[in-house]
Amino acid sequence: MNTVTRPRILVVGAGFAGVECVRRLERKLSPDEADVTLVTPRAYQLYLPLLPQVASGVLTPQSIAVSLRRSKKYRTRIIPGGAIGVDLKAKVCVIRTITDQIVDEPYDYIVLAPGSVTRTFDIPGLTDHAFGMKTLAEAAYVRDHVISQLDLADASDDPAERAARLQFVVVGGGYAGTETAACLQRLTHAAVKRYPRLDPGLIKWHLIDIAPKLMPELGDKLGHSASEILRRRGIEISLGVSIDKAGPEEVTFTDGRVIPTRTLIWTAGVVASPLIATLGAETVRGRLAVTTDMNLPGQDGVFALGDAAAVPDEAKGVEGAMCPPTAQHALRQGKHVADNVIATLRDQPMKPYVHKDLGLVVDLGGKDAVSKPLGIELRGVPAQAVARGYHWSALRTNVAKTRVMTNWVLNAVAGDDFVRTGFQTGRSLKLKDMEAVSACLTPEQVRAHVEGSERIEQ
């Protein structure tokens, strides 16, 4: 009797790109055409652009964590773990499960969408003392930490300690850093009214970036508008400056200034997942070099997209231009890769990815925002409406949309109770604790592991 094995499609990563790819495959493939498997340590898709609003308490963590198991119609098998290596020759993905077991997952087609990790530099004390803003746990933890600084400052009789606890430093003048500083500054500004012993003038926020401009993608006018909004709120912006070293009670800037603080939040960019380095393939600034159809050159059935791939930006019409690592591109690349995988399965030609950027939105909290939809510059309430409208429409399920809208309305009407949820009593969630960038294997280790597994099976 002949046994027919369905092609195995393995998708790595449950971010915007990976989830959109999986859902498209489920909709367009019949159950008998292929088996689809998704590798992810968490059974939810995180809506990253709204993390600053979780940190500031405007949104609850659950509202931006969209479950992958909510609907019964989804047939994708989910492996709870993280990919730590890929052997392209053997067509095997090495996975470390959430129970710390290492398993091999064979595939016929693989879609690599492992996303990115926080970019750090060799700065003394950085990973030991800085907080990140890349995961749901980090956002919730940072909120607890910031509120606890107000509690501890209020309880302290030492003027120096009180002043240090009420100084906050955010590194990174991109969207994540700017929105984080803006949202958390609003949190402390509102919360300090509940602390009659604290002088609101002691609360100081610093936003620094090594670049000469804040969010240069917005253009000079909107970037200047965003800077003016933040400065009016009392946020000190320092450009052309970074961190020289970080300690538990102070941060030293590269311009020589020493800031006494217990809070350093690092959002200075991202780099592709370390999984990409295990392939031993060509990269562009750490991102996997792929063709316009997001296929890895010389490797049939290997696709990469999202933050981890250097996808040529055909819409710009400029040689060497690459798609930026934004949610907007990741969503569309996920659907496009799914179509190309299906085309390959059905012996049809693949199509190149082309998408014209629709614009940018920056939510600064309250009525403040700057947006540039389709090249139109907006500020204030109109920009805020566009920003929140875009985020709301991009949420994948009606349940998530309902939760987010309810949170927005409730926060606008009733405000915040500034409650700490208890993360401070647990283990530390600094950069070194949150992103296991050293978890992946080297290409040699991957090959040795796979060959050892093959010998055992024989």
PDB file of C-alpha atoms in Angstrom, residues 226-356:
ATOM      1  CA  ALA A 226       6.700  65.976  18.388  1.00  0.00           C
ATOM      2  CA  SER A 227       9.773  67.432  20.088  1.00  0.00           C
ATOM      3  CA  GLU A 228       7.893  70.582  21.052  1.00  0.00           C
ATOM      4  CA  ILE A 229       5.029  68.553  22.559  1.00  0.00           C
ATOM      5  CA  LEU A 230       7.439  66.549  24.689  1.00  0.00           C
ATOM      6  CA  ARG A 231       9.408  69.613  25.796  1.00  0.00           C
ATOM      7  CA  ARG A 232       6.212  71.396  26.821  1.00  0.00           C
ATOM      8  CA  ARG A 233       5.494  68.459  29.084  1.00  0.00           C
ATOM      9  CA  GLY A 234       8.885  68.861  30.712  1.00  0.00           C
ATOM     10  CA  ILE A 235      10.695  66.001  28.980  1.00  0.00           C
ATOM     11  CA  GLU A 236      14.338  66.883  28.415  1.00  0.00           C
ATOM     12  CA  ILE A 237      15.444  65.761  24.942  1.00  0.00           C
ATOM     13  CA  SER A 238      19.157  65.260  24.271  1.00  0.00           C
ATOM     14  CA  LEU A 239      20.229  64.370  20.720  1.00  0.00           C
ATOM     15  CA  GLY A 240      23.672  63.226  19.626  1.00  0.00           C
ATOM     16  CA  VAL A 241      24.005  61.608  23.046  1.00  0.00           C
ATOM     17  CA  SER A 242      24.006  58.009  24.257  1.00  0.00           C
ATOM     18  CA  ILE A 243      24.911  56.023  27.369  1.00  0.00           C
ATOM     19  CA  ASP A 244      28.541  55.670  28.424  1.00  0.00           C
ATOM     20  CA  LYS A 245      27.827  53.333  31.358  1.00  0.00           C
ATOM     21  CA  ALA A 246      24.926  52.297  33.545  1.00  0.00           C
ATOM     22  CA  GLY A 247      24.796  51.452  37.230  1.00  0.00           C
ATOM     23  CA  PRO A 248      22.100  50.506  39.739  1.00  0.00           C
ATOM     24  CA  GLU A 249      21.738  54.103  40.964  1.00  0.00           C
ATOM     25  CA  GLU A 250      23.040  56.326  38.159  1.00  0.00           C
ATOM     26  CA  VAL A 251      23.552  56.593  34.414  1.00  0.00           C
ATOM     27  CA  THR A 252      26.481  58.327  32.723  1.00  0.00           C
ATOM     28  CA  PHE A 253      25.848  59.986  29.354  1.00  0.00           C
ATOM     29  CA  THR A 254      28.476  60.198  26.632  1.00  0.00           C
ATOM     30  CA  ASP A 255      28.559  63.982  27.068  1.00  0.00           C
ATOM     31  CA  GLY A 256      29.784  63.496  30.643  1.00  0.00           C
ATOM     32  CA  ARG A 257      26.558  64.135  32.515  1.00  0.00           C
ATOM     33  CA  VAL A 258      25.770  61.782  35.396  1.00  0.00           C
ATOM     34  CA  ILE A 259      22.054  61.313  36.128  1.00  0.00           C
ATOM     35  CA  PRO A 260      21.096  59.779  39.489  1.00  0.00           C
ATOM     36  CA  THR A 261      18.247  57.387  38.599  1.00  0.00           C
ATOM     37  CA  ARG A 262      16.799  53.970  39.309  1.00  0.00           C
ATOM     38  CA  THR A 263      15.067  53.773  35.919  1.00  0.00           C
ATOM     39  CA  LEU A 264      16.823  53.267  32.574  1.00  0.00           C
ATOM     40  CA  ILE A 265      14.606  52.151  29.684  1.00  0.00           C
ATOM     41  CA  TRP A 266      16.452  51.035  26.543  1.00  0.00           C
ATOM     42  CA  THR A 267      14.612  51.225  23.192  1.00  0.00           C
ATOM     43  CA  ALA A 268      17.527  52.048  20.880  1.00  0.00           C
ATOM     44  CA  GLY A 269      16.480  49.928  17.929  1.00  0.00           C
ATOM     45  CA  VAL A 270      16.240  46.244  17.089  1.00  0.00           C
ATOM     46  CA  VAL A 271      18.265  43.612  15.250  1.00  0.00           C
ATOM     47  CA  ALA A 272      17.157  40.436  13.517  1.00  0.00           C
ATOM     48  CA  SER A 273      16.608  37.346  15.638  1.00  0.00           C
ATOM     49  CA  PRO A 274      19.853  35.436  16.324  1.00  0.00           C
ATOM     50  CA  LEU A 275      18.198  32.461  14.620  1.00  0.00           C
ATOM     51  CA  ILE A 276      19.157  34.002  11.262  1.00  0.00           C
ATOM     52  CA  ALA A 277      22.869  33.547  12.030  1.00  0.00           C
ATOM     53  CA  THR A 278      22.391  29.772  12.371  1.00  0.00           C
ATOM     54  CA  LEU A 279      21.622  29.417   8.652  1.00  0.00           C
ATOM     55  CA  GLY A 280      25.082  30.465   7.536  1.00  0.00           C
ATOM     56  CA  ALA A 281      23.487  32.411   4.680  1.00  0.00           C
ATOM     57  CA  GLU A 282      24.179  35.911   3.354  1.00  0.00           C
ATOM     58  CA  THR A 283      22.816  38.769   5.426  1.00  0.00           C
ATOM     59  CA  VAL A 284      22.330  42.511   4.989  1.00  0.00           C
ATOM     60  CA  ARG A 285      22.940  44.355   8.268  1.00  0.00           C
ATOM     61  CA  GLY A 286      22.059  41.189  10.128  1.00  0.00           C
ATOM     62  CA  ARG A 287      18.858  40.532   8.181  1.00  0.00           C
ATOM     63  CA  LEU A 288      18.625  37.546   5.854  1.00  0.00           C
ATOM     64  CA  ALA A 289      19.168  38.515   2.226  1.00  0.00           C
ATOM     65  CA  VAL A 290      16.186  37.374   0.150  1.00  0.00           C
ATOM     66  CA  THR A 291      14.806  37.969  -3.326  1.00  0.00           C
ATOM     67  CA  THR A 292      11.796  40.165  -4.145  1.00  0.00           C
ATOM     68  CA  ASP A 293       9.540  37.113  -3.734  1.00  0.00           C
ATOM     69  CA  MET A 294      11.073  36.614  -0.253  1.00  0.00           C
ATOM     70  CA  ASN A 295      12.750  33.351  -1.206  1.00  0.00           C
ATOM     71  CA  LEU A 296      16.260  32.559   0.045  1.00  0.00           C
ATOM     72  CA  PRO A 297      18.515  32.453  -3.047  1.00  0.00           C
ATOM     73  CA  GLY A 298      19.624  28.938  -3.942  1.00  0.00           C
ATOM     74  CA  GLN A 299      17.242  27.316  -1.464  1.00  0.00           C
ATOM     75  CA  ASP A 300      13.926  25.971  -2.757  1.00  0.00           C
ATOM     76  CA  GLY A 301      11.113  26.211  -0.242  1.00  0.00           C
ATOM     77  CA  VAL A 302      12.912  28.585   2.163  1.00  0.00           C
ATOM     78  CA  PHE A 303      11.238  31.957   2.721  1.00  0.00           C
ATOM     79  CA  ALA A 304      12.026  34.814   5.110  1.00  0.00           C
ATOM     80  CA  LEU A 305      10.158  38.016   5.895  1.00  0.00           C
ATOM     81  CA  GLY A 306       9.442  40.661   8.499  1.00  0.00           C
ATOM     82  CA  ASP A 307      12.110  42.098  10.794  1.00  0.00           C
ATOM     83  CA  ALA A 308      14.454  39.170  10.136  1.00  0.00           C
ATOM     84  CA  ALA A 309      14.653  39.594   6.350  1.00  0.00           C
ATOM     85  CA  ALA A 310      16.132  42.240   4.055  1.00  0.00           C
ATOM     86  CA  VAL A 311      13.260  42.352   1.564  1.00  0.00           C
ATOM     87  CA  PRO A 312      13.935  44.605  -1.465  1.00  0.00           C
ATOM     88  CA  ASP A 313      11.536  47.557  -1.517  1.00  0.00           C
ATOM     89  CA  GLU A 314      10.356  47.577  -5.128  1.00  0.00           C
ATOM     90  CA  ALA A 315       7.832  50.369  -4.490  1.00  0.00           C
ATOM     91  CA  LYS A 316      10.572  52.929  -3.834  1.00  0.00           C
ATOM     92  CA  GLY A 317      12.225  52.322  -7.173  1.00  0.00           C
ATOM     93  CA  VAL A 318      15.654  52.906  -5.643  1.00  0.00           C
ATOM     94  CA  GLU A 319      18.389  50.322  -6.109  1.00  0.00           C
ATOM     95  CA  GLY A 320      19.360  48.689  -2.823  1.00  0.00           C
ATOM     96  CA  ALA A 321      16.320  49.991  -0.904  1.00  0.00           C
ATOM     97  CA  MET A 322      15.001  47.564   1.716  1.00  0.00           C
ATOM     98  CA  CYS A 323      11.583  47.414   3.351  1.00  0.00           C
ATOM     99  CA  PRO A 324      11.725  48.907   6.863  1.00  0.00           C
ATOM    100  CA  PRO A 325      10.973  46.555   9.783  1.00  0.00           C
ATOM    101  CA  THR A 326       7.456  47.864  10.416  1.00  0.00           C
ATOM    102  CA  ALA A 327       4.173  46.150  11.225  1.00  0.00           C
ATOM    103  CA  GLN A 328       2.695  47.573   8.039  1.00  0.00           C
ATOM    104  CA  HIS A 329       5.143  45.660   5.848  1.00  0.00           C
ATOM    105  CA  ALA A 330       5.135  42.528   8.020  1.00  0.00           C
ATOM    106  CA  LEU A 331       1.348  42.141   7.726  1.00  0.00           C
ATOM    107  CA  ARG A 332       1.430  42.338   3.948  1.00  0.00           C
ATOM    108  CA  GLN A 333       4.576  40.242   3.584  1.00  0.00           C
ATOM    109  CA  GLY A 334       2.927  37.457   5.602  1.00  0.00           C
ATOM    110  CA  LYS A 335       0.028  37.235   3.174  1.00  0.00           C
ATOM    111  CA  HIS A 336       2.326  37.526   0.157  1.00  0.00           C
ATOM    112  CA  VAL A 337       4.682  34.761   1.339  1.00  0.00           C
ATOM    113  CA  ALA A 338       1.698  32.480   1.945  1.00  0.00           C
ATOM    114  CA  ASP A 339       0.599  33.060  -1.657  1.00  0.00           C
ATOM    115  CA  ASN A 340       4.120  32.299  -2.911  1.00  0.00           C
ATOM    116  CA  VAL A 341       4.326  29.098  -0.842  1.00  0.00           C
ATOM    117  CA  ILE A 342       0.987  28.004  -2.293  1.00  0.00           C
ATOM    118  CA  ALA A 343       2.177  28.899  -5.790  1.00  0.00           C
ATOM    119  CA  THR A 344       5.279  26.740  -5.273  1.00  0.00           C
ATOM    120  CA  LEU A 345       3.133  23.846  -4.048  1.00  0.00           C
ATOM    121  CA  ARG A 346       0.934  24.090  -7.118  1.00  0.00           C
ATOM    122  CA  ASP A 347       3.832  24.586  -9.574  1.00  0.00           C
ATOM    123  CA  GLN A 348       2.800  28.141 -10.327  1.00  0.00           C
ATOM    124  CA  PRO A 349       5.094  31.182 -10.637  1.00  0.00           C
ATOM    125  CA  MET A 350       5.807  33.288  -7.555  1.00  0.00           C
ATOM    126  CA  LYS A 351       5.178  37.026  -7.520  1.00  0.00           C
ATOM    127  CA  PRO A 352       7.449  39.805  -6.207  1.00  0.00           C
ATOM    128  CA  TYR A 353       6.426  41.757  -3.121  1.00  0.00           C
ATOM    129  CA  VAL A 354       5.492  45.384  -3.802  1.00  0.00           C
ATOM    130  CA  HIS A 355       3.819  47.673  -1.286  1.00  0.00           C
ATOM    131  CA  LYS A 356       3.777  51.448  -1.145  1.00  0.00           C
TER     132      LYS A 356
END
